[in-house]
């Protein structure tokens, strides 16, 4: 549509701090040209009795399809004029525009108004002088044992057990049949690890009471927190048969095991590298806590409000695709996370404003350096990493990561960070 560069009549009215209402007038020549273009396109592909394809007169097209042409022309004109007006006024909406006061005729000026939110300009008068405590790095020995335990489980082998009753942690094979009117129904085979909540508690208790090849009839009750609300509290009579039970045999934590993981030369090497990873992870978590406390201190010292539209968009990004979710459940979820969403939006705005005030933005050199670091760790070339980041639309996220680090380095330099 030839509307780019058109001199539109535009006026912008400021409402709340972030609310704008823009009134736009599109010249009649642009309006009539667009209507003629749409009419011509339709006539070119239209086939009507008594006319050859593409030879239907414009007057006939207008008479038969005038209303639909008007709707299409209006939609396209408003959309194009809105984008052009935003460009001319250098406005960047953060919400969907609400159109009103439309006056449209095919051969006259088009006028309409559209209301939207813009990014709020926040004031941050206090940027430092905060006292923040960094949490200690604790419990590494316990975490080390947990990681080693998981590694051994991954390398473990399941061994069949024929005698005795199954215990938690064992892999069991069962057949379950629903009993209705005194008759067992179709066999439903299952495999599950006892004690992990793969089945409702009453079924797991039933399995624990059996030996291999043993069976029994049980009345089970679905718990009050069962995901399917309709089945909560419901009772069923089941015939349960235990076909097999297996125990996980763990490998010894020795040199052979360490080398089998492919990254370690010895048990000491395994301990050292896993502990170093845990230390790095814990320090990263402590740093995240410090960053959060600094941001909260900024927000407390510089209170401001944010548009509901920004909070709503953040909530939608968290909830993802709501298809299939009952409206009442969706409304409940939105209500629950809205306070956290509002806080998150305020944090984002505070970071952005700080980067503007102190000119703390990722430079090309810093971005290239970060890409080289990633390339060195991954074994790929910087060009490959850059291309992958562009393709996956993660380049902007990497730039933001660098910018945020600079912002937090600035904040830490302006505040007192104590160690617990």
mmCIF file of C-alpha atoms in Angstrom:
data_model
loop_
_atom_site.group_PDB
_atom_site.id
_atom_site.type_symbol
_atom_site.label_atom_id
_atom_site.label_comp_id
_atom_site.label_asym_id
_atom_site.label_seq_id
_atom_site.Cartn_x
_atom_site.Cartn_y
_atom_site.Cartn_z
ATOM 1 C CA UNK A 1 0.000 0.000 0.000
ATOM 2 C CA UNK A 2 1.414 3.389 -1.049
ATOM 3 C CA UNK A 3 0.980 5.084 2.316
ATOM 4 C CA UNK A 4 4.602 5.183 3.496
ATOM 5 C CA UNK A 5 5.797 8.770 3.481
ATOM 6 C CA UNK A 6 2.260 10.120 3.071
ATOM 7 C CA UNK A 7 1.735 13.333 4.995
ATOM 8 C CA UNK A 8 -0.893 12.284 7.502
ATOM 9 C CA UNK A 9 -2.678 14.647 9.850
ATOM 10 C CA UNK A 10 -1.761 13.377 13.309
ATOM 11 C CA UNK A 11 -2.440 14.627 16.804
ATOM 12 C CA UNK A 12 -1.404 12.837 19.985
ATOM 13 C CA UNK A 13 -3.188 13.298 23.297
ATOM 14 C CA UNK A 14 -1.508 12.165 26.512
ATOM 15 C CA UNK A 15 -3.685 10.425 29.067
ATOM 16 C CA UNK A 16 -2.120 8.676 32.038
ATOM 17 C CA UNK A 17 1.671 8.655 32.212
ATOM 18 C CA UNK A 18 1.854 5.925 29.588
ATOM 19 C CA UNK A 19 -1.513 6.241 27.792
ATOM 20 C CA UNK A 20 -1.640 7.896 24.391
ATOM 21 C CA UNK A 21 -4.578 8.548 22.039
ATOM 22 C CA UNK A 22 -3.584 9.307 18.473
ATOM 23 C CA UNK A 23 -6.033 10.886 16.008
ATOM 24 C CA UNK A 24 -5.163 10.245 12.357
ATOM 25 C CA UNK A 25 -6.511 11.602 9.071
ATOM 26 C CA UNK A 26 -5.685 9.790 5.812
ATOM 27 C CA UNK A 27 -6.094 11.906 2.632
ATOM 28 C CA UNK A 28 -8.980 11.034 0.325
ATOM 29 C CA UNK A 29 -6.691 10.279 -2.638
ATOM 30 C CA UNK A 30 -4.964 7.513 -0.642
ATOM 31 C CA UNK A 31 -8.351 6.158 0.458
ATOM 32 C CA UNK A 32 -9.789 6.055 -3.067
ATOM 33 C CA UNK A 33 -6.576 4.585 -4.524
ATOM 34 C CA UNK A 34 -6.665 1.714 -2.035
ATOM 35 C CA UNK A 35 -10.339 1.066 -2.726
ATOM 36 C CA UNK A 36 -9.676 1.005 -6.488
ATOM 37 C CA UNK A 37 -6.710 -1.327 -6.011
ATOM 38 C CA UNK A 38 -8.776 -3.844 -4.038
ATOM 39 C CA UNK A 39 -11.639 -3.617 -6.529
ATOM 40 C CA UNK A 40 -9.244 -4.225 -9.423
ATOM 41 C CA UNK A 41 -7.604 -7.210 -7.709
ATOM 42 C CA UNK A 42 -10.990 -8.800 -7.045
ATOM 43 C CA UNK A 43 -12.205 -8.127 -10.601
ATOM 44 C CA UNK A 44 -9.057 -9.735 -12.031
ATOM 45 C CA UNK A 45 -9.676 -13.058 -10.310
ATOM 46 C CA UNK A 46 -13.483 -13.031 -10.258
ATOM 47 C CA UNK A 47 -15.606 -15.263 -12.472
ATOM 48 C CA UNK A 48 -19.307 -14.415 -12.790
ATOM 49 C CA UNK A 49 -22.013 -15.732 -15.140
ATOM 50 C CA UNK A 50 -22.082 -13.647 -18.311
ATOM 51 C CA UNK A 51 -18.517 -12.389 -17.947
ATOM 52 C CA UNK A 52 -15.145 -13.821 -18.834
ATOM 53 C CA UNK A 53 -12.737 -14.341 -15.932
ATOM 54 C CA UNK A 54 -10.965 -11.081 -15.198
ATOM 55 C CA UNK A 55 -13.379 -9.083 -17.335
ATOM 56 C CA UNK A 56 -16.008 -8.233 -14.721
ATOM 57 C CA UNK A 57 -16.620 -4.446 -14.770
ATOM 58 C CA UNK A 58 -15.681 -2.521 -11.648
ATOM 59 C CA UNK A 59 -19.230 -1.232 -11.342
ATOM 60 C CA UNK A 60 -20.541 -4.805 -11.076
ATOM 61 C CA UNK A 61 -17.858 -5.699 -8.528
ATOM 62 C CA UNK A 62 -18.724 -2.626 -6.466
ATOM 63 C CA UNK A 63 -22.428 -3.392 -6.566
ATOM 64 C CA UNK A 64 -22.070 -7.026 -5.503
ATOM 65 C CA UNK A 65 -19.107 -6.819 -3.144
ATOM 66 C CA UNK A 66 -19.087 -3.183 -2.019
ATOM 67 C CA UNK A 67 -19.595 -3.903 1.689
ATOM 68 C CA UNK A 68 -16.826 -6.511 1.921
ATOM 69 C CA UNK A 69 -14.497 -4.268 -0.111
ATOM 70 C CA UNK A 70 -15.199 -1.424 2.311
ATOM 71 C CA UNK A 71 -14.374 -3.609 5.323
ATOM 72 C CA UNK A 72 -11.152 -4.868 3.755
ATOM 73 C CA UNK A 73 -10.081 -1.404 2.610
ATOM 74 C CA UNK A 74 -10.810 0.059 6.036
ATOM 75 C CA UNK A 75 -8.805 -2.645 7.847
ATOM 76 C CA UNK A 76 -5.819 -2.220 5.546
ATOM 77 C CA UNK A 77 -5.928 1.578 5.600
ATOM 78 C CA UNK A 78 -6.147 1.790 9.391
ATOM 79 C CA UNK A 79 -3.341 -0.748 9.853
ATOM 80 C CA UNK A 80 -1.006 0.961 7.379
ATOM 81 C CA UNK A 81 -1.856 4.471 8.603
ATOM 82 C CA UNK A 82 -1.316 3.414 12.223
ATOM 83 C CA UNK A 83 2.148 2.040 11.456
ATOM 84 C CA UNK A 84 3.087 5.131 9.439
ATOM 85 C CA UNK A 85 1.783 7.493 12.126
ATOM 86 C CA UNK A 86 3.771 5.676 14.801
ATOM 87 C CA UNK A 87 6.883 5.988 12.648
ATOM 88 C CA UNK A 88 6.325 9.704 12.034
ATOM 89 C CA UNK A 89 5.665 10.365 15.736
ATOM 90 C CA UNK A 90 8.486 8.026 16.874
ATOM 91 C CA UNK A 91 6.155 6.171 19.225
ATOM 92 C CA UNK A 92 6.611 2.552 20.306
ATOM 93 C CA UNK A 93 3.400 1.006 21.708
ATOM 94 C CA UNK A 94 3.584 -1.775 24.268
ATOM 95 C CA UNK A 95 -0.096 -2.722 23.998
ATOM 96 C CA UNK A 96 -2.623 -3.476 21.295
ATOM 97 C CA UNK A 97 -4.210 -0.351 19.855
ATOM 98 C CA UNK A 98 -7.904 0.285 20.554
ATOM 99 C CA UNK A 99 -9.524 1.862 17.480
ATOM 100 C CA UNK A 100 -12.461 4.275 17.741
ATOM 101 C CA UNK A 101 -14.195 7.274 16.141
ATOM 102 C CA UNK A 102 -13.873 5.827 12.635
ATOM 103 C CA UNK A 103 -15.281 7.922 9.786
ATOM 104 C CA UNK A 104 -14.904 6.277 6.396
ATOM 105 C CA UNK A 105 -16.312 6.783 2.921
ATOM 106 C CA UNK A 106 -14.586 5.468 -0.224
ATOM 107 C CA UNK A 107 -13.947 8.921 -1.749
ATOM 108 C CA UNK A 108 -13.349 11.033 1.371
ATOM 109 C CA UNK A 109 -10.699 11.478 4.048
ATOM 110 C CA UNK A 110 -10.492 8.606 6.524
ATOM 111 C CA UNK A 111 -10.331 9.653 10.166
ATOM 112 C CA UNK A 112 -9.920 7.475 13.233
ATOM 113 C CA UNK A 113 -8.444 7.501 16.710
ATOM 114 C CA UNK A 114 -6.420 4.771 18.361
ATOM 115 C CA UNK A 115 -5.418 4.449 22.016
ATOM 116 C CA UNK A 116 -2.441 2.480 23.312
ATOM 117 C CA UNK A 117 0.153 2.300 26.066
ATOM 118 C CA UNK A 118 3.774 3.359 25.634
ATOM 119 C CA UNK A 119 6.737 2.297 27.706
ATOM 120 C CA UNK A 120 6.664 4.356 30.922
ATOM 121 C CA UNK A 121 9.529 6.724 31.624
ATOM 122 C CA UNK A 122 10.534 6.063 35.208
ATOM 123 C CA UNK A 123 12.639 8.222 37.477
ATOM 124 C CA UNK A 124 15.414 6.648 39.539
ATOM 125 C CA UNK A 125 16.778 9.275 41.904
ATOM 126 C CA UNK A 126 18.665 6.908 44.214
ATOM 127 C CA UNK A 127 21.015 4.382 42.622
ATOM 128 C CA UNK A 128 23.339 3.384 45.457
ATOM 129 C CA UNK A 129 24.126 3.339 49.128
ATOM 130 C CA UNK A 130 22.369 0.026 49.671
ATOM 131 C CA UNK A 131 23.529 -2.737 52.017
ATOM 132 C CA UNK A 132 23.035 -6.267 50.725
ATOM 133 C CA UNK A 133 24.078 -9.576 52.249
ATOM 134 C CA UNK A 134 25.398 -12.347 50.036
ATOM 135 C CA UNK A 135 24.167 -15.789 51.176
ATOM 136 C CA UNK A 136 26.867 -18.291 52.116
ATOM 137 C CA UNK A 137 27.797 -21.240 49.931
ATOM 138 C CA UNK A 138 26.814 -24.233 52.056
ATOM 139 C CA UNK A 139 26.047 -27.924 51.850
ATOM 140 C CA UNK A 140 28.494 -28.778 49.069
ATOM 141 C CA UNK A 141 29.406 -32.111 50.666
ATOM 142 C CA UNK A 142 25.776 -33.237 50.724
ATOM 143 C CA UNK A 143 25.231 -32.064 47.148
ATOM 144 C CA UNK A 144 28.385 -33.881 46.065
ATOM 145 C CA UNK A 145 27.054 -37.121 47.519
ATOM 146 C CA UNK A 146 23.721 -36.569 45.763
ATOM 147 C CA UNK A 147 25.401 -36.040 42.389
ATOM 148 C CA UNK A 148 27.601 -39.100 42.836
ATOM 149 C CA UNK A 149 24.526 -41.094 43.820
ATOM 150 C CA UNK A 150 22.698 -40.020 40.655
ATOM 151 C CA UNK A 151 25.716 -40.896 38.513
ATOM 152 C CA UNK A 152 25.856 -44.362 40.056
ATOM 153 C CA UNK A 153 22.113 -44.820 39.504
ATOM 154 C CA UNK A 154 22.533 -43.898 35.833
ATOM 155 C CA UNK A 155 25.194 -46.599 35.496
ATOM 156 C CA UNK A 156 23.274 -49.112 37.622
ATOM 157 C CA UNK A 157 21.690 -52.321 36.327
ATOM 158 C CA UNK A 158 18.316 -53.797 37.257
ATOM 159 C CA UNK A 159 18.516 -57.279 38.778
ATOM 160 C CA UNK A 160 15.484 -59.547 39.152
ATOM 161 C CA UNK A 161 14.354 -60.545 42.645
ATOM 162 C CA UNK A 162 12.008 -63.511 43.090
ATOM 163 C CA UNK A 163 11.489 -63.765 46.835
ATOM 164 C CA UNK A 164 9.913 -61.403 49.324
ATOM 165 C CA UNK A 165 7.735 -58.342 48.918
ATOM 166 C CA UNK A 166 8.791 -55.276 46.908
ATOM 167 C CA UNK A 167 10.234 -52.194 48.574
ATOM 168 C CA UNK A 168 10.440 -48.541 47.624
ATOM 169 C CA UNK A 169 12.947 -47.875 44.853
ATOM 170 C CA UNK A 170 12.306 -51.189 43.118
ATOM 171 C CA UNK A 171 11.077 -51.487 39.540
ATOM 172 C CA UNK A 172 7.916 -53.572 39.497
ATOM 173 C CA UNK A 173 5.822 -54.987 36.681
ATOM 174 C CA UNK A 174 2.130 -55.375 37.476
ATOM 175 C CA UNK A 175 -1.144 -56.260 35.815
ATOM 176 C CA UNK A 176 -4.224 -54.376 36.969
ATOM 177 C CA UNK A 177 -7.806 -55.285 36.139
ATOM 178 C CA UNK A 178 -10.845 -53.258 37.149
ATOM 179 C CA UNK A 179 -13.587 -55.372 38.753
ATOM 180 C CA UNK A 180 -17.129 -54.442 37.720
ATOM 181 C CA UNK A 181 -20.210 -56.424 38.737
ATOM 182 C CA UNK A 182 -17.912 -59.045 40.235
ATOM 183 C CA UNK A 183 -16.064 -59.683 36.946
ATOM 184 C CA UNK A 184 -12.449 -58.631 36.221
ATOM 185 C CA UNK A 185 -12.079 -56.430 33.147
ATOM 186 C CA UNK A 186 -9.317 -56.080 30.581
ATOM 187 C CA UNK A 187 -5.706 -56.495 31.734
ATOM 188 C CA UNK A 188 -3.731 -53.237 31.962
ATOM 189 C CA UNK A 189 0.043 -53.855 32.312
ATOM 190 C CA UNK A 190 2.218 -51.265 34.066
ATOM 191 C CA UNK A 191 5.842 -50.769 35.056
ATOM 192 C CA UNK A 192 6.677 -48.340 37.823
ATOM 193 C CA UNK A 193 9.226 -47.560 40.495
ATOM 194 C CA UNK A 194 7.677 -47.896 43.927
ATOM 195 C CA UNK A 195 7.692 -44.866 46.178
ATOM 196 C CA UNK A 196 7.989 -42.255 43.429
ATOM 197 C CA UNK A 197 4.293 -41.460 43.173
ATOM 198 C CA UNK A 198 3.832 -43.141 39.792
ATOM 199 C CA UNK A 199 0.590 -44.654 41.111
ATOM 200 C CA UNK A 200 -1.923 -43.561 43.752
ATOM 201 C CA UNK A 201 -0.925 -44.534 47.328
ATOM 202 C CA UNK A 202 -3.534 -47.300 47.697
ATOM 203 C CA UNK A 203 -2.291 -49.066 44.557
ATOM 204 C CA UNK A 204 1.331 -48.823 45.720
ATOM 205 C CA UNK A 205 0.301 -50.255 49.108
ATOM 206 C CA UNK A 206 -1.451 -53.110 47.320
ATOM 207 C CA UNK A 207 1.701 -53.876 45.315
ATOM 208 C CA UNK A 208 3.844 -53.830 48.465
ATOM 209 C CA UNK A 209 1.638 -56.544 49.975
ATOM 210 C CA UNK A 210 2.254 -59.014 47.131
ATOM 211 C CA UNK A 211 5.039 -61.403 46.178
ATOM 212 C CA UNK A 212 6.059 -62.176 42.598
ATOM 213 C CA UNK A 213 3.299 -64.103 40.764
ATOM 214 C CA UNK A 214 0.924 -63.242 43.609
ATOM 215 C CA UNK A 215 -2.353 -61.388 43.153
ATOM 216 C CA UNK A 216 -5.182 -60.001 45.223
ATOM 217 C CA UNK A 217 -8.355 -57.940 45.132
ATOM 218 C CA UNK A 218 -8.200 -54.462 46.618
ATOM 219 C CA UNK A 219 -10.518 -51.495 47.090
ATOM 220 C CA UNK A 220 -8.538 -48.348 46.322
ATOM 221 C CA UNK A 221 -9.519 -44.728 46.894
ATOM 222 C CA UNK A 222 -8.336 -41.839 44.733
ATOM 223 C CA UNK A 223 -6.731 -39.176 46.960
ATOM 224 C CA UNK A 224 -8.221 -35.728 47.502
ATOM 225 C CA UNK A 225 -5.377 -34.092 45.542
ATOM 226 C CA UNK A 226 -5.715 -36.360 42.490
ATOM 227 C CA UNK A 227 -5.176 -34.289 39.286
ATOM 228 C CA UNK A 228 -8.529 -35.327 37.816
ATOM 229 C CA UNK A 229 -10.935 -33.530 40.137
ATOM 230 C CA UNK A 230 -13.866 -35.717 39.093
ATOM 231 C CA UNK A 231 -12.138 -38.824 40.469
ATOM 232 C CA UNK A 232 -11.127 -37.381 43.842
ATOM 233 C CA UNK A 233 -12.519 -39.532 46.638
ATOM 234 C CA UNK A 234 -13.759 -42.157 44.172
ATOM 235 C CA UNK A 235 -13.324 -45.841 45.081
ATOM 236 C CA UNK A 236 -12.582 -48.748 42.734
ATOM 237 C CA UNK A 237 -12.212 -52.484 43.180
ATOM 238 C CA UNK A 238 -9.114 -53.809 41.429
ATOM 239 C CA UNK A 239 -7.445 -57.147 40.818
ATOM 240 C CA UNK A 240 -3.690 -56.569 41.075
ATOM 241 C CA UNK A 241 -1.031 -59.115 40.071
ATOM 242 C CA UNK A 242 2.718 -58.660 40.668
ATOM 243 C CA UNK A 243 4.590 -60.065 37.656
ATOM 244 C CA UNK A 244 8.139 -58.965 38.476
ATOM 245 C CA UNK A 245 10.322 -56.931 40.772
ATOM 246 C CA UNK A 246 13.841 -55.667 40.170
ATOM 247 C CA UNK A 247 16.381 -53.956 42.379
ATOM 248 C CA UNK A 248 18.908 -51.449 41.074
ATOM 249 C CA UNK A 249 22.457 -52.694 41.558
ATOM 250 C CA UNK A 250 24.838 -49.749 41.838
ATOM 251 C CA UNK A 251 28.461 -49.861 40.643
ATOM 252 C CA UNK A 252 31.259 -49.327 43.145
ATOM 253 C CA UNK A 253 32.607 -45.791 43.365
ATOM 254 C CA UNK A 254 36.092 -46.742 42.129
ATOM 255 C CA UNK A 255 38.592 -45.903 39.387
ATOM 256 C CA UNK A 256 36.784 -48.064 36.847
ATOM 257 C CA UNK A 257 33.513 -46.252 37.515
ATOM 258 C CA UNK A 258 35.151 -42.800 37.290
ATOM 259 C CA UNK A 259 36.768 -43.640 33.948
ATOM 260 C CA UNK A 260 33.502 -45.100 32.614
ATOM 261 C CA UNK A 261 31.991 -41.608 32.785
ATOM 262 C CA UNK A 262 34.443 -40.524 30.092
ATOM 263 C CA UNK A 263 35.602 -37.259 31.686
ATOM 264 C CA UNK A 264 37.605 -38.340 34.710
ATOM 265 C CA UNK A 265 40.890 -40.127 35.301
ATOM 266 C CA UNK A 266 40.310 -41.164 38.908
ATOM 267 C CA UNK A 267 37.879 -40.976 41.814
ATOM 268 C CA UNK A 268 39.762 -37.952 43.159
ATOM 269 C CA UNK A 269 39.477 -36.280 39.757
ATOM 270 C CA UNK A 270 35.744 -37.028 39.733
ATOM 271 C CA UNK A 271 35.283 -35.550 43.214
ATOM 272 C CA UNK A 272 37.347 -32.474 42.383
ATOM 273 C CA UNK A 273 35.589 -31.597 39.124
ATOM 274 C CA UNK A 274 32.068 -32.285 40.382
ATOM 275 C CA UNK A 275 32.750 -30.209 43.483
ATOM 276 C CA UNK A 276 34.126 -27.371 41.331
ATOM 277 C CA UNK A 277 30.949 -27.419 39.232
ATOM 278 C CA UNK A 278 28.815 -27.371 42.375
ATOM 279 C CA UNK A 279 30.874 -24.492 43.782
ATOM 280 C CA UNK A 280 30.394 -22.514 40.567
ATOM 281 C CA UNK A 281 26.659 -23.249 40.545
ATOM 282 C CA UNK A 282 26.277 -22.221 44.200
ATOM 283 C CA UNK A 283 28.212 -18.999 43.631
ATOM 284 C CA UNK A 284 25.969 -18.250 40.647
ATOM 285 C CA UNK A 285 22.891 -18.764 42.810
ATOM 286 C CA UNK A 286 24.333 -16.486 45.499
ATOM 287 C CA UNK A 287 25.029 -13.855 42.842
ATOM 288 C CA UNK A 288 21.410 -14.116 41.658
ATOM 289 C CA UNK A 289 20.239 -13.497 45.223
ATOM 290 C CA UNK A 290 22.462 -10.418 45.480
ATOM 291 C CA UNK A 291 21.135 -9.109 42.169
ATOM 292 C CA UNK A 292 17.565 -9.651 43.290
ATOM 293 C CA UNK A 293 18.163 -7.841 46.573
ATOM 294 C CA UNK A 294 19.800 -4.909 44.798
ATOM 295 C CA UNK A 295 16.876 -4.595 42.399
ATOM 296 C CA UNK A 296 14.388 -4.783 45.245
ATOM 297 C CA UNK A 297 16.330 -2.048 47.050
ATOM 298 C CA UNK A 298 16.158 0.107 43.904
ATOM 299 C CA UNK A 299 12.403 -0.458 43.619
ATOM 300 C CA UNK A 300 11.827 0.326 47.294
ATOM 301 C CA UNK A 301 13.869 3.540 47.084
ATOM 302 C CA UNK A 302 12.283 4.598 43.787
ATOM 303 C CA UNK A 303 8.643 3.441 43.756
ATOM 304 C CA UNK A 304 6.717 3.616 40.480
ATOM 305 C CA UNK A 305 3.713 2.036 38.808
ATOM 306 C CA UNK A 306 3.542 0.130 35.524
ATOM 307 C CA UNK A 307 0.859 -0.303 32.852
ATOM 308 C CA UNK A 308 -1.540 -3.181 33.370
ATOM 309 C CA UNK A 309 -0.954 -4.092 29.715
ATOM 310 C CA UNK A 310 2.727 -4.828 30.428
ATOM 311 C CA UNK A 311 1.813 -7.056 33.346
ATOM 312 C CA UNK A 312 -0.804 -8.854 31.259
ATOM 313 C CA UNK A 313 1.712 -9.516 28.473
ATOM 314 C CA UNK A 314 4.205 -10.891 30.991
ATOM 315 C CA UNK A 315 1.530 -13.150 32.496
ATOM 316 C CA UNK A 316 0.656 -14.442 29.025
ATOM 317 C CA UNK A 317 4.320 -15.208 28.312
ATOM 318 C CA UNK A 318 4.549 -17.205 31.552
ATOM 319 C CA UNK A 319 1.326 -19.150 31.017
ATOM 320 C CA UNK A 320 2.092 -19.939 27.376
ATOM 321 C CA UNK A 321 -0.603 -21.452 25.179
ATOM 322 C CA UNK A 322 -3.817 -21.637 27.260
ATOM 323 C CA UNK A 323 -5.636 -23.825 24.720
ATOM 324 C CA UNK A 324 -7.745 -26.422 26.486
ATOM 325 C CA UNK A 325 -7.495 -24.725 29.895
ATOM 326 C CA UNK A 326 -10.937 -23.972 31.405
ATOM 327 C CA UNK A 327 -11.583 -20.195 31.587
ATOM 328 C CA UNK A 328 -12.034 -20.262 35.367
ATOM 329 C CA UNK A 329 -8.697 -22.071 35.823
ATOM 330 C CA UNK A 330 -6.970 -19.606 33.510
ATOM 331 C CA UNK A 331 -8.429 -16.645 35.404
ATOM 332 C CA UNK A 332 -7.317 -18.187 38.704
ATOM 333 C CA UNK A 333 -3.785 -18.755 37.402
ATOM 334 C CA UNK A 334 -3.556 -15.177 36.109
ATOM 335 C CA UNK A 335 -4.714 -13.808 39.453
ATOM 336 C CA UNK A 336 -2.148 -15.906 41.319
ATOM 337 C CA UNK A 337 0.867 -14.869 39.269
ATOM 338 C CA UNK A 338 -0.069 -11.237 38.563
ATOM 339 C CA UNK A 339 1.721 -9.842 41.673
ATOM 340 C CA UNK A 340 4.951 -11.670 40.759
ATOM 341 C CA UNK A 341 4.515 -10.586 37.140
ATOM 342 C CA UNK A 342 4.152 -6.931 38.147
ATOM 343 C CA UNK A 343 7.295 -7.186 40.272
ATOM 344 C CA UNK A 344 9.201 -8.813 37.390
ATOM 345 C CA UNK A 345 8.107 -6.061 34.980
ATOM 346 C CA UNK A 346 9.286 -3.396 37.436
ATOM 347 C CA UNK A 347 12.660 -5.112 37.691
ATOM 348 C CA UNK A 348 13.011 -5.186 33.896
ATOM 349 C CA UNK A 349 12.125 -1.495 33.610
ATOM 350 C CA UNK A 350 14.556 -0.585 36.391
ATOM 351 C CA UNK A 351 17.406 -2.431 34.655
ATOM 352 C CA UNK A 352 16.600 -0.757 31.331
ATOM 353 C CA UNK A 353 16.416 2.697 32.902
ATOM 354 C CA UNK A 354 19.707 2.170 34.739
ATOM 355 C CA UNK A 355 21.416 1.142 31.516
ATOM 356 C CA UNK A 356 20.135 4.371 29.912
ATOM 357 C CA UNK A 357 21.123 6.640 32.805
ATOM 358 C CA UNK A 358 24.656 5.240 33.121
ATOM 359 C CA UNK A 359 25.083 4.354 29.419
ATOM 360 C CA UNK A 360 25.674 0.702 30.275
ATOM 361 C CA UNK A 361 25.057 -1.217 27.078
ATOM 362 C CA UNK A 362 26.723 -4.183 25.424
ATOM 363 C CA UNK A 363 29.349 -3.063 22.908
ATOM 364 C CA UNK A 364 30.242 -4.926 19.720
ATOM 365 C CA UNK A 365 33.621 -5.809 21.227
ATOM 366 C CA UNK A 366 31.973 -7.272 24.340
ATOM 367 C CA UNK A 367 29.502 -9.252 22.245
ATOM 368 C CA UNK A 368 32.297 -10.607 20.037
ATOM 369 C CA UNK A 369 34.299 -11.549 23.125
ATOM 370 C CA UNK A 370 31.356 -13.414 24.638
ATOM 371 C CA UNK A 371 30.773 -15.262 21.374
ATOM 372 C CA UNK A 372 34.452 -16.276 21.290
ATOM 373 C CA UNK A 373 34.133 -17.650 24.847
ATOM 374 C CA UNK A 374 31.119 -19.735 23.842
ATOM 375 C CA UNK A 375 32.930 -20.937 20.712
ATOM 376 C CA UNK A 376 35.987 -21.991 22.701
ATOM 377 C CA UNK A 377 33.897 -24.045 25.123
ATOM 378 C CA UNK A 378 31.767 -25.658 22.414
ATOM 379 C CA UNK A 379 34.539 -26.372 19.914
ATOM 380 C CA UNK A 380 32.759 -24.416 17.174
ATOM 381 C CA UNK A 381 33.943 -21.315 15.339
ATOM 382 C CA UNK A 382 32.760 -17.851 16.404
ATOM 383 C CA UNK A 383 31.104 -17.477 12.984
ATOM 384 C CA UNK A 384 29.081 -20.652 13.580
ATOM 385 C CA UNK A 385 28.037 -19.479 17.047
ATOM 386 C CA UNK A 386 27.021 -16.074 15.684
ATOM 387 C CA UNK A 387 24.995 -17.670 12.884
ATOM 388 C CA UNK A 388 23.254 -20.034 15.326
ATOM 389 C CA UNK A 389 22.402 -17.165 17.670
ATOM 390 C CA UNK A 390 20.947 -15.177 14.795
ATOM 391 C CA UNK A 391 18.991 -18.141 13.457
ATOM 392 C CA UNK A 392 17.503 -18.953 16.859
ATOM 393 C CA UNK A 393 16.878 -15.253 17.603
ATOM 394 C CA UNK A 394 19.037 -15.432 20.747
ATOM 395 C CA UNK A 395 21.544 -12.743 19.799
ATOM 396 C CA UNK A 396 19.478 -10.042 21.476
ATOM 397 C CA UNK A 397 19.232 -12.174 24.634
ATOM 398 C CA UNK A 398 23.037 -12.454 24.731
ATOM 399 C CA UNK A 399 23.351 -8.685 24.337
ATOM 400 C CA UNK A 400 20.916 -8.211 27.208
ATOM 401 C CA UNK A 401 22.880 -10.663 29.357
ATOM 402 C CA UNK A 402 26.010 -8.540 28.866
ATOM 403 C CA UNK A 403 24.099 -5.317 29.530
ATOM 404 C CA UNK A 404 22.554 -6.694 32.721
ATOM 405 C CA UNK A 405 25.964 -7.783 34.018
ATOM 406 C CA UNK A 406 27.282 -4.253 33.487
ATOM 407 C CA UNK A 407 24.244 -2.820 35.288
ATOM 408 C CA UNK A 408 24.705 -5.116 38.276
ATOM 409 C CA UNK A 409 28.451 -4.498 38.388
ATOM 410 C CA UNK A 410 27.615 -0.788 38.591
ATOM 411 C CA UNK A 411 25.042 -1.357 41.342
ATOM 412 C CA UNK A 412 27.442 -3.496 43.367
ATOM 413 C CA UNK A 413 30.058 -0.769 43.056
ATOM 414 C CA UNK A 414 27.566 1.748 44.451
ATOM 415 C CA UNK A 415 26.491 -0.474 47.353
ATOM 416 C CA UNK A 416 27.927 -2.462 50.243
ATOM 417 C CA UNK A 417 27.877 -6.230 49.706
ATOM 418 C CA UNK A 418 28.599 -8.183 52.881
ATOM 419 C CA UNK A 419 29.373 -11.878 53.206
ATOM 420 C CA UNK A 420 27.300 -13.911 55.647
#
